[in-house]
Amino acid sequence: MPAHVPNAGLTRRDLLKRTGGLAALAAFTAACGGNTGRPSSGGGSGGDKVNLSQWYHQYGETGTQQAALKYAKAYTDANVTVQWTPGDYGAKLSSGLLSSKGPDVFESQLNIGMVKSNQVAALDDIMADVKDDFQPGDLATNTVDGKIYGIRMIVDPQVIYYRKSLLDKAGIKPPETLDDLIAAAKELTTNKVKGIFVGNDAGLAMGGPALWSSGGDRLTADHKPGFGTPRAAHAFGKLHQLYADKSILLGSPTDWTDPSALNQGLVAMQWIGMWAVPGMQKALGDDLGVIPFPKLDAQGKPAVYSGGWTQFVSAKSPNIDAAKKFVKWLWLDKQDFQEDWALNYGFHIPPRKSLAAKASKLQSGVAADTVKLTADYGHTDDPAWTPKMNTAYNDMLTNIIKKGADPAAEIANAEKTVNAELSRLFG
């Protein structure tokens, strides 16, 4: 279940931001037969209980919808109706959040526009006692102006998994620097096997990790572009070198979010999310290793993109307190449901550190290694990073990686768009 992948091609899990997400004001048509989750007139089957509507996008994993329904049914302090939304969830959610007839509780990723438009309620009161049990990034990605607006439901790290036997046969150690990765990919490439698969778009998904590995970030703490340094330009140029060396697989029948390329022996290494671990282990057994995106050089640091989905309470809900109480019950108190949701359908890290530390499926092998790499090197999205910024950033990467364009010039062009967006947001 790929989660939010903001620098990749359009996928189900990054639909919200890549299509403008909550900025889109498409005409609202409620999913699942138009059921808003509230009865058309008062009352309902629960007598005097509050009626709450909880919205999800349509997950692809078998059992997820049934699990969501099970959790809602188990809650006894309100009547919770689950709305399972196929298709363009982002557009439906955008319209639904404009009024009190939308969801009370919903999943998404936070962007600053949701806060400025008063679409989400602050959750500091229910998070106060458990903040230390979340990774700093999982808090930061849901925080604006010091207030927490969402609770992470799952964490979906993206890293490089590799075939141990192929690296051992070539006498190659797992890469520790970006130059090591380039050299290894080239050495491992034969007439039948490519060194690495990073996506059919040649590696846009690695644009964030490459930047982080240089010591930069998309935005600075004081809301300025953070990708305009010479070190960042050097890292982006390395992605072009990987492409120019013809060491990456292109034209795969499935994109990088699917493990088929690695499982079928088409590549020795693949950039992919932890969601694919069960399928890779089934195909490859113990012949599977994992590394983070390598550091740029001795002054850099490895990087892991830590994506995921978050639960919010609509500020337009007529029952905000009841909605908060339900969210606290499900995503903070009910650790058995949280572990079930993260590990029994797809394969993800439960956001609570205490839960990840004891979940049986995360205690060994590449699963345990990935959890540790995410804790040590994970990066999350800045809620001030908008879809327009992301488009400009990806255009920059495409021109650098595929066309060999001058990184400094492309960075300058992208910075213009980012600065204009920052001026719009912060004046």
C-alpha positions as a Markdown table, in Angstrom:
| # | Residue | x | y | z |
|---|---|---|---|---|
| 1 | Met | 0.0 | 0.0 | 0.0 |
| 2 | Pro | 2.1 | 2.9 | -1.1 |
| 3 | Ala | 1.4 | 5.9 | 1.0 |
| 4 | His | 2.0 | 9.5 | 0.2 |
| 5 | Val | 4.8 | 9.7 | -2.5 |
| 6 | Pro | 5.0 | 13.4 | -3.4 |
| 7 | Asn | 8.0 | 13.2 | -5.7 |
| 8 | Ala | 6.9 | 10.3 | -7.8 |
| 9 | Gly | 4.5 | 9.9 | -10.7 |
| 10 | Leu | 0.8 | 10.1 | -9.9 |
| 11 | Thr | -0.3 | 7.1 | -7.7 |
| 12 | Arg | -3.3 | 6.3 | -5.7 |
| 13 | Arg | -1.7 | 7.3 | -2.5 |
| 14 | Asp | -0.3 | 10.7 | -3.6 |
| 15 | Leu | -3.5 | 11.7 | -5.3 |
| 16 | Leu | -4.4 | 14.4 | -2.8 |
| 17 | Lys | -1.4 | 16.6 | -3.2 |
| 18 | Arg | -0.5 | 15.8 | -6.8 |
| 19 | Thr | -4.0 | 16.9 | -8.0 |
| 20 | Gly | -4.2 | 19.9 | -5.8 |
| 21 | Gly | -5.7 | 17.9 | -3.0 |
| 22 | Leu | -7.9 | 20.0 | -0.8 |
| 23 | Ala | -7.4 | 23.1 | -3.0 |
| 24 | Ala | -9.6 | 21.5 | -5.7 |
| 25 | Leu | -13.3 | 22.5 | -5.4 |
| 26 | Ala | -14.9 | 19.9 | -7.5 |
| 27 | Ala | -18.6 | 19.4 | -7.3 |
| 28 | Phe | -19.3 | 17.2 | -4.3 |
| 29 | Thr | -20.9 | 13.8 | -4.9 |
| 30 | Ala | -20.7 | 11.6 | -1.8 |
| 31 | Ala | -19.3 | 8.2 | -2.3 |
| 32 | Cys | -20.9 | 4.9 | -1.3 |
| 33 | Gly | -24.4 | 5.7 | -2.5 |
| 34 | Gly | -24.3 | 9.3 | -1.3 |
| 35 | Asn | -24.4 | 8.3 | 2.4 |
| 36 | Thr | -22.9 | 11.2 | 4.4 |
| 37 | Gly | -22.9 | 9.0 | 7.5 |
| 38 | Arg | -25.6 | 11.0 | 9.2 |
| 39 | Pro | -29.3 | 10.3 | 9.2 |
| 40 | Ser | -31.4 | 12.7 | 7.2 |
| 41 | Ser | -33.4 | 13.5 | 10.3 |
| 42 | Gly | -32.4 | 13.2 | 13.9 |
| 43 | Gly | -32.2 | 10.1 | 16.0 |
| 44 | Gly | -30.9 | 7.1 | 14.3 |
| 45 | Ser | -30.4 | 3.5 | 15.4 |
| 46 | Gly | -28.3 | 4.5 | 18.4 |
| 47 | Gly | -31.1 | 6.5 | 20.1 |
| 48 | Asp | -29.5 | 9.6 | 21.7 |
| 49 | Lys | -26.0 | 8.8 | 20.6 |
| 50 | Val | -24.1 | 11.3 | 18.3 |
| 51 | Asn | -23.8 | 10.3 | 14.7 |
| 52 | Leu | -20.3 | 10.6 | 13.2 |
| 53 | Ser | -19.2 | 10.1 | 9.7 |
| 54 | Gln | -15.6 | 8.8 | 9.1 |
| 55 | Trp | -14.2 | 9.0 | 5.5 |
| 56 | Tyr | -11.5 | 6.9 | 4.0 |
| 57 | His | -10.1 | 6.7 | 0.5 |
| 58 | Gln | -10.4 | 3.2 | -1.1 |
| 59 | Tyr | -7.5 | 1.0 | -0.1 |
| 60 | Gly | -6.4 | -1.8 | -2.4 |
| 61 | Glu | -5.6 | -4.3 | 0.3 |
| 62 | Thr | -8.1 | -7.1 | 1.0 |
| 63 | Gly | -9.7 | -6.7 | 4.4 |
| 64 | Thr | -9.1 | -2.9 | 4.9 |
| 65 | Gln | -12.7 | -1.9 | 4.4 |
| 66 | Gln | -13.9 | -4.6 | 6.7 |
| 67 | Ala | -11.4 | -3.6 | 9.3 |
| 68 | Ala | -12.5 | 0.0 | 9.2 |
| 69 | Leu | -16.1 | -1.1 | 9.6 |
| 70 | Lys | -15.2 | -3.4 | 12.5 |
| 71 | Tyr | -13.5 | -0.5 | 14.4 |
| 72 | Ala | -16.5 | 1.8 | 13.9 |
| 73 | Lys | -18.9 | -0.9 | 15.1 |
| 74 | Ala | -16.8 | -1.5 | 18.2 |
| 75 | Tyr | -17.1 | 2.1 | 19.3 |
| 76 | Thr | -20.0 | 2.4 | 21.7 |
| 77 | Asp | -20.0 | 6.2 | 22.5 |
| 78 | Ala | -21.3 | 7.3 | 19.1 |
| 79 | Asn | -22.8 | 5.9 | 15.9 |
| 80 | Val | -19.9 | 5.9 | 13.5 |
| 81 | Thr | -20.7 | 5.4 | 9.8 |
| 82 | Val | -17.7 | 4.6 | 7.5 |
| 83 | Gln | -17.7 | 6.2 | 4.0 |
| 84 | Trp | -15.3 | 4.2 | 1.7 |
| 85 | Thr | -14.5 | 6.4 | -1.3 |
| 86 | Pro | -13.4 | 5.0 | -4.6 |
| 87 | Gly | -12.1 | 7.3 | -7.3 |
| 88 | Asp | -11.1 | 10.9 | -6.8 |
| 89 | Tyr | -11.1 | 11.0 | -3.0 |
| 90 | Gly | -9.3 | 14.4 | -3.0 |
| 91 | Ala | -12.0 | 16.2 | -4.9 |
| 92 | Lys | -14.8 | 14.7 | -2.9 |
| 93 | Leu | -13.0 | 15.6 | 0.4 |
| 94 | Ser | -12.3 | 19.1 | -0.8 |
| 95 | Ser | -16.0 | 19.8 | -1.3 |
| 96 | Gly | -17.1 | 17.8 | 1.8 |
| 97 | Leu | -14.9 | 20.0 | 4.1 |
| 98 | Leu | -16.6 | 23.1 | 3.0 |
| 99 | Ser | -19.7 | 22.4 | 5.0 |
| 100 | Ser | -21.1 | 20.6 | 8.0 |
| 101 | Lys | -22.5 | 17.9 | 5.7 |
| 102 | Gly | -19.1 | 16.5 | 5.0 |
| 103 | Pro | -17.1 | 14.2 | 7.3 |
| 104 | Asp | -16.6 | 14.5 | 11.0 |
| 105 | Val | -13.4 | 12.4 | 10.9 |
| 106 | Phe | -11.3 | 11.8 | 7.8 |
| 107 | Glu | -7.9 | 10.7 | 6.5 |
| 108 | Ser | -5.6 | 12.9 | 4.5 |
| 109 | Gln | -2.2 | 14.6 | 4.7 |
| 110 | Leu | -2.0 | 18.1 | 6.2 |
| 111 | Asn | -1.4 | 21.1 | 4.1 |
| 112 | Ile | -1.3 | 24.6 | 5.5 |
| 113 | Gly | -4.4 | 25.6 | 3.4 |
| 114 | Met | -6.5 | 23.3 | 5.4 |
| 115 | Val | -5.6 | 25.3 | 8.6 |
| 116 | Lys | -5.9 | 28.7 | 7.0 |
| 117 | Ser | -9.3 | 27.7 | 5.6 |
| 118 | Asn | -10.4 | 26.4 | 9.1 |
| 119 | Gln | -11.1 | 22.9 | 7.8 |
| 120 | Val | -9.4 | 21.0 | 10.5 |
| 121 | Ala | -9.6 | 21.1 | 14.3 |
| 122 | Ala | -6.6 | 21.3 | 16.5 |
| 123 | Leu | -5.9 | 18.1 | 18.5 |
| 124 | Asp | -3.4 | 19.3 | 21.1 |
| 125 | Asp | -5.8 | 18.4 | 23.9 |
| 126 | Ile | -6.0 | 14.7 | 23.0 |
| 127 | Met | -2.3 | 14.5 | 22.0 |
| 128 | Ala | -0.8 | 16.2 | 25.1 |
| 129 | Asp | 0.0 | 13.1 | 27.0 |
| 130 | Val | 1.3 | 11.0 | 24.2 |
| 131 | Lys | 3.4 | 13.4 | 22.0 |
| 132 | Asp | 6.7 | 11.8 | 23.2 |
| 133 | Asp | 5.5 | 8.4 | 21.8 |
| 134 | Phe | 5.6 | 9.8 | 18.2 |
| 135 | Gln | 8.6 | 10.4 | 16.0 |
| 136 | Pro | 9.4 | 14.1 | 15.8 |
| 137 | Gly | 8.7 | 14.1 | 12.0 |
| 138 | Asp | 5.3 | 12.6 | 12.5 |
| 139 | Leu | 4.4 | 15.4 | 14.8 |
| 140 | Ala | 6.0 | 18.1 | 12.6 |
| 141 | Thr | 4.2 | 17.1 | 9.4 |
| 142 | Asn | 0.9 | 17.6 | 11.2 |
| 143 | Thr | 1.8 | 20.8 | 13.0 |
| 144 | Val | 1.2 | 24.4 | 12.0 |
| 145 | Asp | 2.1 | 27.4 | 14.1 |
| 146 | Gly | 2.7 | 25.2 | 17.1 |
| 147 | Lys | -0.7 | 23.4 | 17.0 |
| 148 | Ile | -1.2 | 19.7 | 16.1 |
| 149 | Tyr | -4.0 | 19.0 | 13.7 |
| 150 | Gly | -3.6 | 15.3 | 12.9 |
| 151 | Ile | -2.7 | 11.9 | 14.2 |
| 152 | Arg | -0.6 | 9.6 | 12.1 |
| 153 | Met | -2.4 | 6.3 | 11.3 |
| 154 | Ile | 0.4 | 4.5 | 9.5 |
| 155 | Val | 4.0 | 5.2 | 8.5 |
| 156 | Asp | 5.2 | 4.1 | 5.1 |
| 157 | Pro | 9.0 | 4.5 | 4.7 |
| 158 | Gln | 10.7 | 4.3 | 1.4 |
| 159 | Val | 14.2 | 2.9 | 1.1 |
| 160 | Ile | 16.4 | 0.8 | -1.2 |
| 161 | Tyr | 15.9 | -3.0 | -0.9 |
| 162 | Tyr | 18.5 | -5.2 | -2.7 |
| 163 | Arg | 19.4 | -8.8 | -3.6 |
| 164 | Lys | 22.2 | -9.8 | -1.2 |
| 165 | Ser | 23.4 | -12.6 | -3.5 |
| 166 | Leu | 23.8 | -10.3 | -6.5 |
| 167 | Leu | 25.9 | -7.8 | -4.6 |
| 168 | Asp | 28.0 | -10.6 | -3.0 |
| 169 | Lys | 28.6 | -12.2 | -6.3 |
| 170 | Ala | 29.9 | -8.9 | -7.7 |
| 171 | Gly | 32.0 | -8.3 | -4.6 |
| 172 | Ile | 30.0 | -5.1 | -3.8 |
| 173 | Lys | 29.2 | -3.8 | -0.3 |
| 174 | Pro | 25.9 | -2.1 | 0.3 |
| 175 | Pro | 26.4 | 1.5 | -0.9 |
| 176 | Glu | 27.0 | 4.1 | 1.8 |
| 177 | Thr | 27.5 | 7.2 | -0.3 |
| 178 | Leu | 25.8 | 8.4 | -3.5 |
| 179 | Asp | 28.9 | 7.7 | -5.5 |
| 180 | Asp | 28.9 | 4.2 | -4.1 |
| 181 | Leu | 25.3 | 3.8 | -5.3 |
| 182 | Ile | 26.2 | 5.0 | -8.8 |
| 183 | Ala | 29.2 | 2.7 | -9.0 |
| 184 | Ala | 27.4 | -0.3 | -7.7 |
| 185 | Ala | 24.5 | 0.2 | -10.1 |
| 186 | Lys | 26.8 | 0.4 | -13.0 |
| 187 | Glu | 28.8 | -2.6 | -11.9 |
| 188 | Leu | 25.7 | -4.7 | -11.4 |
| 189 | Thr | 24.2 | -3.8 | -14.8 |
| 190 | Thr | 24.4 | -6.6 | -17.3 |
| 191 | Asn | 22.6 | -7.4 | -20.6 |
| 192 | Lys | 19.9 | -9.1 | -18.5 |
| 193 | Val | 19.8 | -7.2 | -15.2 |
| 194 | Lys | 19.9 | -3.5 | -14.4 |
| 195 | Gly | 21.6 | -2.2 | -11.4 |
| 196 | Ile | 18.6 | -0.4 | -9.9 |
| 197 | Phe | 14.9 | 0.5 | -10.4 |
| 198 | Val | 13.9 | 3.9 | -9.2 |
| 199 | Gly | 10.7 | 4.3 | -11.2 |
| 200 | Asn | 9.8 | 4.6 | -14.9 |
| 201 | Asp | 10.2 | 8.3 | -14.6 |
| 202 | Ala | 13.9 | 7.8 | -13.9 |
| 203 | Gly | 13.8 | 8.6 | -10.2 |
| 204 | Leu | 11.6 | 11.6 | -9.2 |
| 205 | Ala | 10.8 | 9.7 | -6.1 |
| 206 | Met | 14.4 | 10.1 | -5.0 |
| 207 | Gly | 14.4 | 13.9 | -5.4 |
| 208 | Gly | 13.6 | 14.5 | -1.7 |
| 209 | Pro | 16.1 | 11.9 | -0.3 |
| 210 | Ala | 18.8 | 13.2 | -2.6 |
| 211 | Leu | 18.3 | 16.6 | -1.2 |
| 212 | Trp | 18.2 | 15.4 | 2.4 |
| 213 | Ser | 21.4 | 13.4 | 1.9 |
| 214 | Ser | 23.1 | 16.7 | 1.0 |
| 215 | Gly | 22.0 | 18.3 | 4.2 |
| 216 | Gly | 19.2 | 20.4 | 2.6 |
| 217 | Asp | 15.5 | 20.5 | 2.9 |
| 218 | Arg | 12.7 | 21.6 | 0.6 |
| 219 | Leu | 11.8 | 24.5 | 3.0 |
| 220 | Thr | 13.7 | 26.0 | 5.8 |
| 221 | Ala | 12.3 | 26.5 | 9.3 |
| 222 | Asp | 11.6 | 30.2 | 8.5 |
| 223 | His | 9.7 | 29.3 | 5.3 |
| 224 | Lys | 12.3 | 29.8 | 2.6 |
| 225 | Pro | 13.4 | 27.5 | -0.2 |
| 226 | Gly | 16.0 | 25.1 | 1.2 |
| 227 | Phe | 17.1 | 23.4 | -2.0 |
| 228 | Gly | 19.2 | 26.1 | -3.6 |
| 229 | Thr | 22.6 | 25.2 | -2.2 |
| 230 | Pro | 25.6 | 24.0 | -4.2 |
| 231 | Arg | 25.5 | 20.7 | -2.3 |
| 232 | Ala | 21.9 | 20.2 | -3.4 |
| 233 | Ala | 22.7 | 20.9 | -7.0 |
| 234 | His | 25.6 | 18.4 | -6.7 |
| 235 | Ala | 23.2 | 15.8 | -5.4 |
| 236 | Phe | 20.7 | 16.4 | -8.2 |
| 237 | Gly | 23.5 | 16.1 | -10.7 |
| 238 | Lys | 24.3 | 12.7 | -9.3 |
| 239 | Leu | 20.8 | 11.5 | -10.1 |
| 240 | His | 21.5 | 12.5 | -13.7 |
| 241 | Gln | 24.7 | 10.5 | -13.7 |
| 242 | Leu | 22.8 | 7.4 | -12.5 |
| 243 | Tyr | 20.4 | 7.9 | -15.4 |
| 244 | Ala | 23.2 | 8.7 | -18.0 |
| 245 | Asp | 25.1 | 5.6 | -17.0 |
| 246 | Lys | 22.1 | 3.5 | -18.2 |
| 247 | Ser | 22.2 | 1.7 | -14.9 |
| 248 | Ile | 18.5 | 2.1 | -14.1 |
| 249 | Leu | 15.6 | 0.0 | -15.3 |
| 250 | Leu | 13.1 | 1.9 | -17.5 |
| 251 | Gly | 9.9 | 0.8 | -19.0 |
| 252 | Ser | 9.0 | -1.7 | -16.3 |
| 253 | Pro | 5.5 | -3.3 | -16.7 |
| 254 | Thr | 4.9 | -2.1 | -13.1 |
| 255 | Asp | 6.2 | 1.1 | -11.5 |
| 256 | Trp | 8.5 | 1.4 | -8.5 |
| 257 | Thr | 5.7 | 1.0 | -5.9 |
| 258 | Asp | 5.4 | -2.7 | -7.0 |
| 259 | Pro | 8.2 | -5.1 | -6.1 |
| 260 | Ser | 8.0 | -7.2 | -9.3 |
| 261 | Ala | 11.2 | -5.8 | -10.8 |
| 262 | Leu | 13.3 | -7.0 | -7.9 |
| 263 | Asn | 11.3 | -10.2 | -7.3 |
| 264 | Gln | 11.6 | -11.3 | -10.9 |
| 265 | Gly | 15.4 | -10.6 | -11.1 |
| 266 | Leu | 15.2 | -7.6 | -13.4 |
| 267 | Val | 17.2 | -5.5 | -11.1 |
| 268 | Ala | 19.7 | -5.9 | -8.2 |
| 269 | Met | 18.3 | -3.0 | -6.2 |
| 270 | Gln | 15.0 | -1.2 | -6.0 |
| 271 | Trp | 13.7 | 2.0 | -4.4 |
| 272 | Ile | 10.4 | 1.0 | -2.9 |
| 273 | Gly | 8.3 | 1.2 | 0.3 |
| 274 | Met | 8.1 | -1.1 | 3.2 |
| 275 | Trp | 4.6 | -2.0 | 2.1 |
| 276 | Ala | 6.3 | -4.4 | -0.3 |
| 277 | Val | 8.3 | -6.4 | 2.3 |
| 278 | Pro | 5.9 | -9.4 | 2.7 |
| 279 | Gly | 5.8 | -9.9 | -1.1 |
| 280 | Met | 9.6 | -9.6 | -1.5 |
| 281 | Gln | 10.3 | -11.9 | 1.4 |
| 282 | Lys | 7.9 | -14.5 | -0.1 |
| 283 | Ala | 9.8 | -14.3 | -3.4 |
| 284 | Leu | 13.3 | -13.9 | -2.2 |
| 285 | Gly | 13.5 | -15.3 | 1.3 |
| 286 | Asp | 16.7 | -14.3 | 3.2 |
| 287 | Asp | 18.2 | -12.9 | 0.0 |
| 288 | Leu | 16.9 | -9.4 | 0.8 |
| 289 | Gly | 18.7 | -6.5 | 2.4 |
| 290 | Val | 17.9 | -2.9 | 2.9 |
| 291 | Ile | 19.7 | 0.4 | 3.0 |
| 292 | Pro | 18.5 | 4.0 | 3.3 |
| 293 | Phe | 19.2 | 6.5 | 0.5 |
| 294 | Pro | 22.9 | 6.9 | 0.8 |
| 295 | Lys | 24.5 | 10.1 | 2.1 |
| 296 | Leu | 25.9 | 12.4 | -0.5 |
| 297 | Asp | 29.4 | 12.3 | 1.0 |
| 298 | Ala | 31.2 | 12.3 | 4.3 |
| 299 | Gln | 29.5 | 15.5 | 5.3 |
| 300 | Gly | 26.0 | 14.2 | 4.4 |
| 301 | Lys | 23.6 | 11.9 | 6.1 |
| 302 | Pro | 21.5 | 8.9 | 4.8 |
| 303 | Ala | 17.8 | 9.6 | 4.2 |
| 304 | Val | 14.5 | 7.8 | 4.4 |
| 305 | Tyr | 11.2 | 9.3 | 3.1 |
| 306 | Ser | 8.6 | 8.6 | 5.8 |
| 307 | Gly | 5.2 | 8.8 | 4.2 |
| 308 | Gly | 1.9 | 7.9 | 5.6 |
| 309 | Trp | -1.7 | 8.8 | 6.2 |
| 310 | Thr | -3.2 | 10.9 | 9.0 |
| 311 | Gln | -6.5 | 11.2 | 10.8 |
| 312 | Phe | -8.2 | 14.6 | 11.2 |
| 313 | Val | -11.3 | 16.1 | 12.7 |
| 314 | Ser | -13.3 | 18.5 | 10.5 |
| 315 | Ala | -13.6 | 21.9 | 12.0 |
| 316 | Lys | -17.0 | 22.1 | 10.3 |
| 317 | Ser | -18.3 | 19.1 | 12.2 |
| 318 | Pro | -21.3 | 19.8 | 14.4 |
| 319 | Asn | -19.9 | 17.3 | 16.9 |
| 320 | Ile | -16.2 | 18.2 | 17.2 |
| 321 | Asp | -15.8 | 17.0 | 20.8 |
| 322 | Ala | -17.4 | 13.7 | 20.0 |
| 323 | Ala | -15.3 | 13.3 | 16.9 |
| 324 | Lys | -12.1 | 14.0 | 18.9 |
| 325 | Lys | -13.2 | 11.5 | 21.5 |
| 326 | Phe | -13.6 | 8.8 | 18.8 |
| 327 | Val | -10.2 | 9.7 | 17.1 |
| 328 | Lys | -8.5 | 9.4 | 20.5 |
| 329 | Trp | -10.1 | 6.1 | 21.2 |
| 330 | Leu | -9.2 | 4.6 | 17.8 |
| 331 | Trp | -5.8 | 6.1 | 17.1 |
| 332 | Leu | -4.3 | 6.6 | 20.6 |
| 333 | Asp | -6.0 | 4.2 | 23.0 |
| 334 | Lys | -6.9 | 1.1 | 20.9 |
| 335 | Gln | -3.4 | -0.2 | 20.3 |
| 336 | Asp | -4.7 | -3.6 | 19.2 |
| 337 | Phe | -6.7 | -1.9 | 16.4 |
| 338 | Gln | -3.7 | 0.3 | 15.5 |
| 339 | Glu | -1.4 | -2.8 | 15.1 |
| 340 | Asp | -4.1 | -4.6 | 13.2 |
| 341 | Trp | -4.5 | -1.7 | 10.8 |
| 342 | Ala | -0.8 | -1.3 | 10.2 |
| 343 | Leu | 0.3 | -4.9 | 9.9 |
| 344 | Asn | -2.5 | -7.3 | 9.1 |
| 345 | Tyr | -3.6 | -6.0 | 5.6 |
| 346 | Gly | -0.8 | -3.9 | 4.2 |
| 347 | Phe | 2.6 | -3.7 | 5.9 |
| 348 | His | 3.5 | -0.5 | 7.7 |
| 349 | Ile | 5.0 | 0.9 | 10.9 |
| 350 | Pro | 2.5 | 1.8 | 13.6 |
| 351 | Pro | 3.2 | 5.5 | 14.4 |
| 352 | Arg | 3.3 | 5.0 | 18.2 |
| 353 | Lys | 7.0 | 4.2 | 19.0 |
| 354 | Ser | 6.0 | 2.0 | 21.9 |
| 355 | Leu | 3.8 | -0.1 | 19.6 |
| 356 | Ala | 6.3 | -0.4 | 16.8 |
| 357 | Ala | 8.9 | -1.6 | 19.4 |
| 358 | Lys | 6.7 | -4.6 | 20.5 |
| 359 | Ala | 4.8 | -5.5 | 17.3 |
| 360 | Ser | 5.9 | -9.1 | 16.6 |
| 361 | Lys | 6.1 | -8.7 | 12.8 |
| 362 | Leu | 8.7 | -5.9 | 13.1 |
| 363 | Gln | 11.2 | -7.6 | 15.4 |
| 364 | Ser | 13.5 | -9.2 | 12.9 |
| 365 | Gly | 15.0 | -9.1 | 9.4 |
| 366 | Val | 14.5 | -6.3 | 7.0 |
| 367 | Ala | 11.3 | -5.2 | 8.7 |
| 368 | Ala | 13.2 | -4.5 | 11.9 |
| 369 | Asp | 16.0 | -2.9 | 9.9 |
| 370 | Thr | 13.6 | -0.6 | 8.1 |
| 371 | Val | 12.0 | 0.5 | 11.3 |
| 372 | Lys | 15.4 | 1.5 | 12.7 |
| 373 | Leu | 16.4 | 3.3 | 9.5 |
| 374 | Thr | 13.2 | 5.2 | 9.6 |
| 375 | Ala | 13.7 | 6.2 | 13.2 |
| 376 | Asp | 17.3 | 7.3 | 12.5 |
| 377 | Tyr | 16.9 | 9.0 | 9.2 |
| 378 | Gly | 13.3 | 9.6 | 8.5 |
| 379 | His | 12.0 | 12.8 | 6.8 |
| 380 | Thr | 8.3 | 13.8 | 6.5 |
| 381 | Asp | 6.5 | 16.4 | 4.4 |
| 382 | Asp | 6.3 | 20.1 | 5.5 |
| 383 | Pro | 2.6 | 21.1 | 5.5 |
| 384 | Ala | 3.7 | 24.4 | 3.9 |
| 385 | Trp | 4.9 | 22.5 | 0.8 |
| 386 | Thr | 2.1 | 23.0 | -1.7 |
| 387 | Pro | 1.1 | 21.2 | -4.9 |
| 388 | Lys | 2.4 | 24.1 | -7.0 |
| 389 | Met | 5.7 | 23.9 | -5.3 |
| 390 | Asn | 5.8 | 20.1 | -5.8 |
| 391 | Thr | 5.1 | 20.5 | -9.5 |
| 392 | Ala | 7.9 | 23.0 | -9.9 |
| 393 | Tyr | 10.3 | 20.8 | -8.0 |
| 394 | Asn | 9.4 | 17.7 | -10.1 |
| 395 | Asp | 9.8 | 19.7 | -13.3 |
| 396 | Met | 13.3 | 20.8 | -12.1 |
| 397 | Leu | 14.2 | 17.2 | -11.3 |
| 398 | Thr | 12.9 | 15.9 | -14.7 |
| 399 | Asn | 15.0 | 18.5 | -16.6 |
| 400 | Ile | 18.1 | 17.7 | -14.5 |
| 401 | Ile | 17.8 | 13.9 | -14.5 |
| 402 | Lys | 16.6 | 13.2 | -18.0 |
| 403 | Lys | 17.8 | 16.2 | -20.0 |
| 404 | Gly | 21.1 | 16.8 | -18.2 |
| 405 | Ala | 20.0 | 20.5 | -17.7 |
| 406 | Asp | 22.2 | 22.7 | -15.5 |
| 407 | Pro | 21.1 | 22.1 | -11.9 |
| 408 | Ala | 21.8 | 25.6 | -10.7 |
| 409 | Ala | 19.6 | 27.1 | -13.5 |
| 410 | Glu | 16.8 | 24.6 | -12.9 |
| 411 | Ile | 16.9 | 25.3 | -9.2 |
| 412 | Ala | 16.6 | 29.0 | -9.8 |
| 413 | Asn | 13.5 | 28.5 | -11.9 |
| 414 | Ala | 11.9 | 26.2 | -9.3 |
| 415 | Glu | 12.7 | 28.7 | -6.5 |
| 416 | Lys | 10.7 | 31.4 | -8.3 |
| 417 | Thr | 7.5 | 29.3 | -8.0 |
| 418 | Val | 8.2 | 28.3 | -4.5 |
| 419 | Asn | 8.9 | 31.9 | -3.4 |
| 420 | Ala | 5.7 | 33.0 | -5.0 |
| 421 | Glu | 3.7 | 30.4 | -3.1 |
| 422 | Leu | 5.4 | 31.3 | 0.1 |
| 423 | Ser | 4.6 | 34.9 | -0.4 |
| 424 | Arg | 0.9 | 33.9 | -1.0 |
| 425 | Leu | 0.9 | 31.8 | 2.2 |
| 426 | Phe | 2.9 | 34.0 | 4.6 |
| 427 | Gly | 2.8 | 37.5 | 3.0 |
